[in-house]
């Protein structure tokens, strides 16, 4: 794992956008794993502004709410349309999210896994992190081997996401369909982005704490090609900061990004 600290959120977001652009430029048929949340809105704005050619890419989102009507604006499908898909040249039929509106969620989950596999797997998976340590909607106690499935959301997560539902926590769905931790770990590369002081404690737990299903993001420590990009505020509780900065300042692979 590498941890890159940038001076502020704008620089952290810009670095993530540059990394993704380089992946798509090198491999125009790249299979992208995408994430939602407020942090990612800025990443999508940057990717759009860069005018990247996504016409041959496929995408798979981490998760989707369960139980909302297909036209509900709280759906992550809507979020993705609004912030990204409607603004780039990706083929709509190549954009995928788990089907949280399906009658048979178990079937929808296994279909999603099969679709990822038949697309050759995810080349690069973008990740945010919830304050309780989830990646996707893998709430505490999610098995590190878990696959795509329905998961009950914690009260903390529902509160955190209430803004997208007019500020009313009761309107936030209580379940979501999410890629499992095991599904995420199969992506060829992981890029986790976290910004702001509110994420400092959980970033330190995920990066430097024990690997535990209580903090599903800690499973990224098992991945051989994982980058964690943070701003200074989110890096504040990392013990090894000095070494991580040294790596970024000295390793040749980072020369063009410094
Ligand atoms: C939601 C998503 C997560 C995301 C998290 C962080 O819960 N399911 O994938 O990481 O939000 O959100 P934010 O960037 O708004 O802090």
PDB file of C-alpha atoms and ligand atoms in Angstrom:
ATOM      1  CA  UNK A   1       0.000   0.000   0.000  1.00  0.00           C
ATOM      2  CA  UNK A   2       1.083   3.558  -0.603  1.00  0.00           C
ATOM      3  CA  UNK A   3      -0.303   6.556   1.222  1.00  0.00           C
ATOM      4  CA  UNK A   4      -0.012   9.897  -0.540  1.00  0.00           C
ATOM      5  CA  UNK A   5      -0.803  13.049   1.384  1.00  0.00           C
ATOM      6  CA  UNK A   6      -1.622  16.181  -0.592  1.00  0.00           C
ATOM      7  CA  UNK A   7      -1.825  19.644   0.956  1.00  0.00           C
ATOM      8  CA  UNK A   8      -5.592  19.988   0.566  1.00  0.00           C
ATOM      9  CA  UNK A   9      -8.693  18.295  -0.848  1.00  0.00           C
ATOM     10  CA  UNK A  10      -8.367  19.955  -4.268  1.00  0.00           C
ATOM     11  CA  UNK A  11      -4.857  18.530  -4.720  1.00  0.00           C
ATOM     12  CA  UNK A  12      -5.921  15.083  -3.475  1.00  0.00           C
ATOM     13  CA  UNK A  13      -8.855  15.039  -5.901  1.00  0.00           C
ATOM     14  CA  UNK A  14      -6.632  16.232  -8.759  1.00  0.00           C
ATOM     15  CA  UNK A  15      -4.158  13.418  -8.104  1.00  0.00           C
ATOM     16  CA  UNK A  16      -6.902  10.790  -8.181  1.00  0.00           C
ATOM     17  CA  UNK A  17      -8.241  12.243 -11.444  1.00  0.00           C
ATOM     18  CA  UNK A  18      -4.766  12.188 -12.997  1.00  0.00           C
ATOM     19  CA  UNK A  19      -4.211   8.575 -11.948  1.00  0.00           C
ATOM     20  CA  UNK A  20      -7.543   7.523 -13.455  1.00  0.00           C
ATOM     21  CA  UNK A  21      -6.842   9.464 -16.632  1.00  0.00           C
ATOM     22  CA  UNK A  22      -3.519   7.682 -17.018  1.00  0.00           C
ATOM     23  CA  UNK A  23      -5.200   4.284 -16.555  1.00  0.00           C
ATOM     24  CA  UNK A  24      -7.796   5.054 -19.255  1.00  0.00           C
ATOM     25  CA  UNK A  25      -5.201   6.522 -21.622  1.00  0.00           C
ATOM     26  CA  UNK A  26      -2.996   3.447 -21.263  1.00  0.00           C
ATOM     27  CA  UNK A  27      -5.954   1.082 -21.562  1.00  0.00           C
ATOM     28  CA  UNK A  28      -8.924   2.650 -23.407  1.00  0.00           C
ATOM     29  CA  UNK A  29     -10.993  -0.487 -22.709  1.00  0.00           C
ATOM     30  CA  UNK A  30     -10.444  -0.069 -18.986  1.00  0.00           C
ATOM     31  CA  UNK A  31     -13.053  -1.546 -16.630  1.00  0.00           C
ATOM     32  CA  UNK A  32     -13.657   1.092 -13.975  1.00  0.00           C
ATOM     33  CA  UNK A  33     -14.972   0.436 -10.489  1.00  0.00           C
ATOM     34  CA  UNK A  34     -16.786   3.572  -9.367  1.00  0.00           C
ATOM     35  CA  UNK A  35     -17.890   4.988  -6.025  1.00  0.00           C
ATOM     36  CA  UNK A  36     -20.403   7.560  -4.817  1.00  0.00           C
ATOM     37  CA  UNK A  37     -20.539  10.032  -1.918  1.00  0.00           C
ATOM     38  CA  UNK A  38     -19.729  13.705  -1.639  1.00  0.00           C
ATOM     39  CA  UNK A  39     -15.966  13.186  -1.888  1.00  0.00           C
ATOM     40  CA  UNK A  40     -16.366  11.613  -5.342  1.00  0.00           C
ATOM     41  CA  UNK A  41     -18.434  14.468  -6.760  1.00  0.00           C
ATOM     42  CA  UNK A  42     -15.240  16.499  -7.091  1.00  0.00           C
ATOM     43  CA  UNK A  43     -13.409  13.608  -8.739  1.00  0.00           C
ATOM     44  CA  UNK A  44     -16.142  13.284 -11.376  1.00  0.00           C
ATOM     45  CA  UNK A  45     -16.094  17.042 -11.976  1.00  0.00           C
ATOM     46  CA  UNK A  46     -12.334  16.821 -12.610  1.00  0.00           C
ATOM     47  CA  UNK A  47     -12.627  13.805 -14.894  1.00  0.00           C
ATOM     48  CA  UNK A  48     -15.328  15.584 -16.901  1.00  0.00           C
ATOM     49  CA  UNK A  49     -13.217  18.749 -17.130  1.00  0.00           C
ATOM     50  CA  UNK A  50     -10.272  16.759 -18.458  1.00  0.00           C
ATOM     51  CA  UNK A  51     -12.287  15.658 -21.499  1.00  0.00           C
ATOM     52  CA  UNK A  52     -11.115  12.052 -21.201  1.00  0.00           C
ATOM     53  CA  UNK A  53     -12.267   9.536 -23.815  1.00  0.00           C
ATOM     54  CA  UNK A  54     -14.335   6.923 -21.974  1.00  0.00           C
ATOM     55  CA  UNK A  55     -16.083   5.611 -25.094  1.00  0.00           C
ATOM     56  CA  UNK A  56     -14.616   2.115 -24.808  1.00  0.00           C
ATOM     57  CA  UNK A  57     -14.709   1.853 -21.009  1.00  0.00           C
ATOM     58  CA  UNK A  58     -17.065  -0.174 -18.880  1.00  0.00           C
ATOM     59  CA  UNK A  59     -18.016   0.774 -15.348  1.00  0.00           C
ATOM     60  CA  UNK A  60     -19.290  -1.018 -12.269  1.00  0.00           C
ATOM     61  CA  UNK A  61     -20.435   0.895  -9.222  1.00  0.00           C
ATOM     62  CA  UNK A  62     -19.872  -0.399  -5.728  1.00  0.00           C
ATOM     63  CA  UNK A  63     -23.400  -0.192  -4.435  1.00  0.00           C
ATOM     64  CA  UNK A  64     -27.017   0.867  -4.753  1.00  0.00           C
ATOM     65  CA  UNK A  65     -29.863   1.481  -2.325  1.00  0.00           C
ATOM     66  CA  UNK A  66     -32.601  -1.119  -1.995  1.00  0.00           C
ATOM     67  CA  UNK A  67     -36.311  -0.350  -1.992  1.00  0.00           C
ATOM     68  CA  UNK A  68     -36.463   2.954  -3.843  1.00  0.00           C
ATOM     69  CA  UNK A  69     -38.653   3.440  -6.916  1.00  0.00           C
ATOM     70  CA  UNK A  70     -36.621   3.391 -10.159  1.00  0.00           C
ATOM     71  CA  UNK A  71     -37.216   7.127 -10.677  1.00  0.00           C
ATOM     72  CA  UNK A  72     -36.164   8.138  -7.138  1.00  0.00           C
ATOM     73  CA  UNK A  73     -33.446  10.806  -7.201  1.00  0.00           C
ATOM     74  CA  UNK A  74     -31.796   9.275  -4.137  1.00  0.00           C
ATOM     75  CA  UNK A  75     -30.668   6.285  -6.189  1.00  0.00           C
ATOM     76  CA  UNK A  76     -26.953   6.098  -6.895  1.00  0.00           C
ATOM     77  CA  UNK A  77     -27.894   5.464 -10.550  1.00  0.00           C
ATOM     78  CA  UNK A  78     -29.298   8.994 -10.535  1.00  0.00           C
ATOM     79  CA  UNK A  79     -26.184  10.360  -8.780  1.00  0.00           C
ATOM     80  CA  UNK A  80     -23.938   8.752 -11.397  1.00  0.00           C
ATOM     81  CA  UNK A  81     -26.024  10.097 -14.283  1.00  0.00           C
ATOM     82  CA  UNK A  82     -26.032  13.553 -12.812  1.00  0.00           C
ATOM     83  CA  UNK A  83     -22.362  13.837 -11.869  1.00  0.00           C
ATOM     84  CA  UNK A  84     -20.663  11.698 -14.469  1.00  0.00           C
ATOM     85  CA  UNK A  85     -22.345   9.527 -17.085  1.00  0.00           C
ATOM     86  CA  UNK A  86     -24.431  12.293 -18.694  1.00  0.00           C
ATOM     87  CA  UNK A  87     -21.298  14.426 -19.059  1.00  0.00           C
ATOM     88  CA  UNK A  88     -18.907  11.941 -20.676  1.00  0.00           C
ATOM     89  CA  UNK A  89     -18.929   9.735 -23.763  1.00  0.00           C
ATOM     90  CA  UNK A  90     -19.230   6.359 -22.014  1.00  0.00           C
ATOM     91  CA  UNK A  91     -21.868   4.098 -23.634  1.00  0.00           C
ATOM     92  CA  UNK A  92     -24.892   4.009 -21.269  1.00  0.00           C
ATOM     93  CA  UNK A  93     -25.167   0.230 -21.800  1.00  0.00           C
ATOM     94  CA  UNK A  94     -21.621  -0.146 -20.449  1.00  0.00           C
ATOM     95  CA  UNK A  95     -22.430   1.520 -17.112  1.00  0.00           C
ATOM     96  CA  UNK A  96     -23.514  -0.847 -14.367  1.00  0.00           C
ATOM     97  CA  UNK A  97     -24.800  -0.559 -10.826  1.00  0.00           C
ATOM     98  CA  UNK A  98     -26.262  -3.342  -8.694  1.00  0.00           C
ATOM     99  CA  UNK A  99     -30.030  -3.490  -9.262  1.00  0.00           C
ATOM    100  CA  UNK A 100     -31.431  -2.370  -5.916  1.00  0.00           C
ATOM    101  CA  UNK A 101     -34.931  -2.293  -7.431  1.00  0.00           C
ATOM    102  CA  UNK A 102     -34.899  -6.020  -8.295  1.00  0.00           C
ATOM    103  CA  UNK A 103     -37.530  -8.303  -6.764  1.00  0.00           C
ATOM    104  CA  UNK A 104     -34.965 -11.032  -6.266  1.00  0.00           C
ATOM    105  CA  UNK A 105     -31.958  -9.318  -4.674  1.00  0.00           C
ATOM    106  CA  UNK A 106     -29.929 -12.491  -4.316  1.00  0.00           C
ATOM    107  CA  UNK A 107     -30.295 -13.128  -8.024  1.00  0.00           C
ATOM    108  CA  UNK A 108     -29.423  -9.492  -8.820  1.00  0.00           C
ATOM    109  CA  UNK A 109     -26.304  -9.835  -6.669  1.00  0.00           C
ATOM    110  CA  UNK A 110     -25.077 -13.002  -8.368  1.00  0.00           C
ATOM    111  CA  UNK A 111     -25.884 -11.553 -11.812  1.00  0.00           C
ATOM    112  CA  UNK A 112     -23.755  -8.529 -10.921  1.00  0.00           C
ATOM    113  CA  UNK A 113     -20.811 -10.720  -9.908  1.00  0.00           C
ATOM    114  CA  UNK A 114     -21.171 -12.697 -13.135  1.00  0.00           C
ATOM    115  CA  UNK A 115     -21.237  -9.514 -15.220  1.00  0.00           C
ATOM    116  CA  UNK A 116     -18.065  -8.208 -13.573  1.00  0.00           C
ATOM    117  CA  UNK A 117     -16.362 -11.538 -14.224  1.00  0.00           C
ATOM    118  CA  UNK A 118     -17.485 -11.702 -17.859  1.00  0.00           C
ATOM    119  CA  UNK A 119     -16.114  -8.185 -18.380  1.00  0.00           C
ATOM    120  CA  UNK A 120     -12.675  -9.456 -17.373  1.00  0.00           C
ATOM    121  CA  UNK A 121     -12.773  -8.066 -13.826  1.00  0.00           C
ATOM    122  CA  UNK A 122     -12.297  -4.527 -12.604  1.00  0.00           C
ATOM    123  CA  UNK A 123      -9.026  -2.867 -13.605  1.00  0.00           C
ATOM    124  CA  UNK A 124      -9.138   0.028 -11.188  1.00  0.00           C
ATOM    125  CA  UNK A 125     -11.558   0.441  -8.294  1.00  0.00           C
ATOM    126  CA  UNK A 126     -12.183   3.871  -6.830  1.00  0.00           C
ATOM    127  CA  UNK A 127     -13.089   3.832  -3.135  1.00  0.00           C
ATOM    128  CA  UNK A 128     -14.324   6.333  -0.601  1.00  0.00           C
ATOM    129  CA  UNK A 129     -14.600   5.521   3.082  1.00  0.00           C
ATOM    130  CA  UNK A 130     -17.502   5.937   5.476  1.00  0.00           C
ATOM    131  CA  UNK A 131     -16.853   7.289   8.976  1.00  0.00           C
ATOM    132  CA  UNK A 132     -17.588   3.808  10.390  1.00  0.00           C
ATOM    133  CA  UNK A 133     -14.983   2.324   8.048  1.00  0.00           C
ATOM    134  CA  UNK A 134     -17.121   0.917   5.273  1.00  0.00           C
ATOM    135  CA  UNK A 135     -16.029   0.579   1.664  1.00  0.00           C
ATOM    136  CA  UNK A 136     -19.026   0.308  -0.623  1.00  0.00           C
ATOM    137  CA  UNK A 137     -21.748  -0.413   1.927  1.00  0.00           C
ATOM    138  CA  UNK A 138     -19.772  -3.106   3.727  1.00  0.00           C
ATOM    139  CA  UNK A 139     -20.799  -2.195   7.216  1.00  0.00           C
ATOM    140  CA  UNK A 140     -19.003  -3.521  10.343  1.00  0.00           C
ATOM    141  CA  UNK A 141     -18.795  -7.335  10.484  1.00  0.00           C
ATOM    142  CA  UNK A 142     -18.830  -7.661   6.712  1.00  0.00           C
ATOM    143  CA  UNK A 143     -16.738 -10.711   5.983  1.00  0.00           C
ATOM    144  CA  UNK A 144     -13.467 -10.021   4.234  1.00  0.00           C
ATOM    145  CA  UNK A 145     -14.502 -12.815   1.845  1.00  0.00           C
ATOM    146  CA  UNK A 146     -17.973 -11.336   1.209  1.00  0.00           C
ATOM    147  CA  UNK A 147     -19.457 -11.047  -2.272  1.00  0.00           C
ATOM    148  CA  UNK A 148     -22.167  -8.777  -3.669  1.00  0.00           C
ATOM    149  CA  UNK A 149     -25.249  -9.005  -1.438  1.00  0.00           C
ATOM    150  CA  UNK A 150     -27.873  -6.977   0.406  1.00  0.00           C
ATOM    151  CA  UNK A 151     -26.633  -5.376   3.592  1.00  0.00           C
ATOM    152  CA  UNK A 152     -28.450  -3.499   6.375  1.00  0.00           C
ATOM    153  CA  UNK A 153     -27.121   0.024   6.811  1.00  0.00           C
ATOM    154  CA  UNK A 154     -25.978   1.259  10.212  1.00  0.00           C
ATOM    155  CA  UNK A 155     -27.726   4.239  11.835  1.00  0.00           C
ATOM    156  CA  UNK A 156     -24.429   6.167  11.425  1.00  0.00           C
ATOM    157  CA  UNK A 157     -24.372   5.548   7.691  1.00  0.00           C
ATOM    158  CA  UNK A 158     -28.002   6.527   7.270  1.00  0.00           C
ATOM    159  CA  UNK A 159     -27.368   9.731   9.190  1.00  0.00           C
ATOM    160  CA  UNK A 160     -24.268  10.455   7.138  1.00  0.00           C
ATOM    161  CA  UNK A 161     -26.214  10.031   3.901  1.00  0.00           C
ATOM    162  CA  UNK A 162     -29.396  11.840   4.966  1.00  0.00           C
ATOM    163  CA  UNK A 163     -28.385  14.966   3.054  1.00  0.00           C
ATOM    164  CA  UNK A 164     -29.194  13.189  -0.229  1.00  0.00           C
ATOM    165  CA  UNK A 165     -32.696  12.498   1.133  1.00  0.00           C
ATOM    166  CA  UNK A 166     -33.674  16.025   2.054  1.00  0.00           C
ATOM    167  CA  UNK A 167     -31.931  15.781   5.433  1.00  0.00           C
ATOM    168  CA  UNK A 168     -34.475  13.264   6.779  1.00  0.00           C
ATOM    169  CA  UNK A 169     -32.782  10.131   8.121  1.00  0.00           C
ATOM    170  CA  UNK A 170     -36.069   8.195   8.043  1.00  0.00           C
ATOM    171  CA  UNK A 171     -36.154   8.581   4.275  1.00  0.00           C
ATOM    172  CA  UNK A 172     -32.734   6.940   3.839  1.00  0.00           C
ATOM    173  CA  UNK A 173     -33.237   3.298   2.834  1.00  0.00           C
ATOM    174  CA  UNK A 174     -32.291   0.775   5.493  1.00  0.00           C
ATOM    175  CA  UNK A 175     -30.640  -1.637   3.047  1.00  0.00           C
ATOM    176  CA  UNK A 176     -28.323  -1.556   0.076  1.00  0.00           C
ATOM    177  CA  UNK A 177     -26.941  -3.977  -2.466  1.00  0.00           C
ATOM    178  CA  UNK A 178     -23.158  -3.753  -2.305  1.00  0.00           C
ATOM    179  CA  UNK A 179     -20.127  -5.437  -3.776  1.00  0.00           C
ATOM    180  CA  UNK A 180     -18.541  -7.526  -1.055  1.00  0.00           C
ATOM    181  CA  UNK A 181     -15.128  -6.897   0.435  1.00  0.00           C
ATOM    182  CA  UNK A 182     -13.935 -10.002  -1.411  1.00  0.00           C
ATOM    183  CA  UNK A 183     -15.327  -8.614  -4.679  1.00  0.00           C
ATOM    184  CA  UNK A 184     -13.502  -5.321  -4.131  1.00  0.00           C
ATOM    185  CA  UNK A 185     -10.219  -7.059  -3.302  1.00  0.00           C
ATOM    186  CA  UNK A 186     -10.323  -8.805  -6.703  1.00  0.00           C
ATOM    187  CA  UNK A 187      -9.950  -5.507  -8.588  1.00  0.00           C
ATOM    188  CA  UNK A 188      -6.476  -5.233 -10.090  1.00  0.00           C
ATOM    189  CA  UNK A 189      -5.851  -1.862  -8.447  1.00  0.00           C
ATOM    190  CA  UNK A 190      -7.508   0.058  -5.614  1.00  0.00           C
ATOM    191  CA  UNK A 191      -7.471   3.837  -5.195  1.00  0.00           C
ATOM    192  CA  UNK A 192      -9.039   5.064  -1.954  1.00  0.00           C
ATOM    193  CA  UNK A 193      -9.670   8.782  -1.538  1.00  0.00           C
ATOM    194  CA  UNK A 194     -10.482  10.446   1.785  1.00  0.00           C
ATOM    195  CA  UNK A 195     -10.521  14.135   2.614  1.00  0.00           C
ATOM    196  CA  UNK A 196     -11.298  16.245   5.660  1.00  0.00           C
ATOM    197  CA  UNK A 197     -10.691  15.985   9.404  1.00  0.00           C
ATOM    198  CA  UNK A 198     -13.855  13.915   9.884  1.00  0.00           C
ATOM    199  CA  UNK A 199     -12.085  10.999   8.131  1.00  0.00           C
ATOM    200  CA  UNK A 200      -8.764  11.224  10.040  1.00  0.00           C
ATOM    201  CA  UNK A 201      -9.548   8.627  12.709  1.00  0.00           C
ATOM    202  CA  UNK A 202     -11.021   6.033  10.356  1.00  0.00           C
ATOM    203  CA  UNK A 203      -8.244   6.474   7.782  1.00  0.00           C
ATOM    204  CA  UNK A 204      -5.666   5.724  10.502  1.00  0.00           C
ATOM    205  CA  UNK A 205      -7.619   2.631  11.569  1.00  0.00           C
ATOM    206  CA  UNK A 206      -8.015   1.381   7.998  1.00  0.00           C
ATOM    207  CA  UNK A 207      -4.402   1.953   6.988  1.00  0.00           C
ATOM    208  CA  UNK A 208      -2.455   1.219  10.174  1.00  0.00           C
ATOM    209  CA  UNK A 209      -4.875  -0.670  12.401  1.00  0.00           C
ATOM    210  CA  UNK A 210      -5.440  -4.424  12.527  1.00  0.00           C
ATOM    211  CA  UNK A 211      -7.271  -6.048   9.618  1.00  0.00           C
ATOM    212  CA  UNK A 212     -10.732  -6.597  11.001  1.00  0.00           C
ATOM    213  CA  UNK A 213     -14.251  -7.060   9.702  1.00  0.00           C
ATOM    214  CA  UNK A 214     -15.229  -4.293  12.146  1.00  0.00           C
ATOM    215  CA  UNK A 215     -13.480  -1.855   9.785  1.00  0.00           C
ATOM    216  CA  UNK A 216     -14.051  -3.262   6.318  1.00  0.00           C
ATOM    217  CA  UNK A 217     -11.687  -0.691   4.783  1.00  0.00           C
ATOM    218  CA  UNK A 218      -8.814  -2.299   6.722  1.00  0.00           C
ATOM    219  CA  UNK A 219      -9.044  -5.172   4.205  1.00  0.00           C
ATOM    220  CA  UNK A 220      -7.286  -2.952   1.658  1.00  0.00           C
ATOM    221  CA  UNK A 221      -4.083  -3.889   3.503  1.00  0.00           C
ATOM    222  CA  UNK A 222      -4.404  -7.300   1.855  1.00  0.00           C
ATOM    223  CA  UNK A 223      -4.357  -5.821  -1.652  1.00  0.00           C
ATOM    224  CA  UNK A 224      -1.003  -5.856  -3.486  1.00  0.00           C
ATOM    225  CA  UNK A 225      -1.729  -2.710  -5.529  1.00  0.00           C
ATOM    226  CA  UNK A 226      -3.492  -0.154  -3.386  1.00  0.00           C
ATOM    227  CA  UNK A 227      -3.078   3.599  -3.172  1.00  0.00           C
ATOM    228  CA  UNK A 228      -4.605   5.741  -0.451  1.00  0.00           C
ATOM    229  CA  UNK A 229      -4.805   9.416  -1.359  1.00  0.00           C
ATOM    230  CA  UNK A 230      -5.591  11.806   1.470  1.00  0.00           C
ATOM    231  CA  UNK A 231      -5.415  15.496   2.206  1.00  0.00           C
ATOM    232  CA  UNK A 232      -3.486  16.773   5.207  1.00  0.00           C
ATOM    233  CA  UNK A 233      -6.589  16.853   7.402  1.00  0.00           C
ATOM    234  CA  UNK A 234      -7.495  13.219   6.721  1.00  0.00           C
ATOM    235  CA  UNK A 235      -3.840  12.172   7.219  1.00  0.00           C
ATOM    236  CA  UNK A 236      -3.601  13.813  10.642  1.00  0.00           C
ATOM    237  CA  UNK A 237      -3.744  10.611  12.723  1.00  0.00           C
ATOM    238  CA  UNK A 238      -1.405   8.468  10.633  1.00  0.00           C
ATOM    239  CA  UNK A 239       1.649   7.423  12.648  1.00  0.00           C
ATOM    240  CA  UNK A 240       3.857   6.698   9.654  1.00  0.00           C
ATOM    241  CA  UNK A 241       3.306   9.950   7.769  1.00  0.00           C
ATOM    242  CA  UNK A 242       6.964  10.872   7.523  1.00  0.00           C
ATOM    243  CA  UNK A 243       7.839   7.599   5.809  1.00  0.00           C
ATOM    244  CA  UNK A 244       4.846   7.765   3.444  1.00  0.00           C
ATOM    245  CA  UNK A 245       5.904  11.290   2.412  1.00  0.00           C
ATOM    246  CA  UNK A 246       9.460  10.053   1.883  1.00  0.00           C
ATOM    247  CA  UNK A 247       8.214   7.299  -0.453  1.00  0.00           C
ATOM    248  CA  UNK A 248       6.152   9.775  -2.482  1.00  0.00           C
ATOM    249  CA  UNK A 249       9.101  12.179  -2.697  1.00  0.00           C
ATOM    250  CA  UNK A 250      11.585   9.512  -3.781  1.00  0.00           C
ATOM    251  CA  UNK A 251       9.972   6.630  -5.654  1.00  0.00           C
ATOM    252  CA  UNK A 252      10.382   7.016  -9.439  1.00  0.00           C
ATOM    253  CA  UNK A 253       6.756   5.977 -10.177  1.00  0.00           C
ATOM    254  CA  UNK A 254       5.582   9.190  -8.465  1.00  0.00           C
ATOM    255  CA  UNK A 255       7.998  11.572 -10.265  1.00  0.00           C
ATOM    256  CA  UNK A 256       5.383  12.890 -12.698  1.00  0.00           C
ATOM    257  CA  UNK A 257       2.809  13.435  -9.949  1.00  0.00           C
ATOM    258  CA  UNK A 258       4.894  15.332  -7.398  1.00  0.00           C
TER     259      UNK A 258
HETATM  260  C1  LIG B   1     -21.496   6.159   0.938  1.00  0.00           C
HETATM  261  C2  LIG B   1     -20.993   5.170  -0.106  1.00  0.00           C
HETATM  262  C3  LIG B   1     -19.548   4.830   0.143  1.00  0.00           C
HETATM  263  C4  LIG B   1     -18.727   6.092   0.334  1.00  0.00           C
HETATM  264  C5  LIG B   1     -19.236   6.879   1.496  1.00  0.00           C
HETATM  265  C6  LIG B   1     -18.421   8.140   1.788  1.00  0.00           C
HETATM  266  O1  LIG B   1     -21.793   5.557   2.144  1.00  0.00           O
HETATM  267  N1  LIG B   1     -21.750   3.971  -0.141  1.00  0.00           N
HETATM  268  O2  LIG B   1     -19.056   4.077  -0.953  1.00  0.00           O
HETATM  269  O3  LIG B   1     -17.392   5.754   0.536  1.00  0.00           O
HETATM  270  O4  LIG B   1     -20.571   7.227   1.170  1.00  0.00           O
HETATM  271  O5  LIG B   1     -19.163   9.279   1.561  1.00  0.00           O
HETATM  272  P1  LIG B   1     -18.645  10.752   1.580  1.00  0.00           P
HETATM  273  O6  LIG B   1     -17.670  10.902   0.475  1.00  0.00           O
HETATM  274  O7  LIG B   1     -19.869  11.553   1.351  1.00  0.00           O
HETATM  275  O8  LIG B   1     -18.024  10.971   2.916  1.00  0.00           O
END
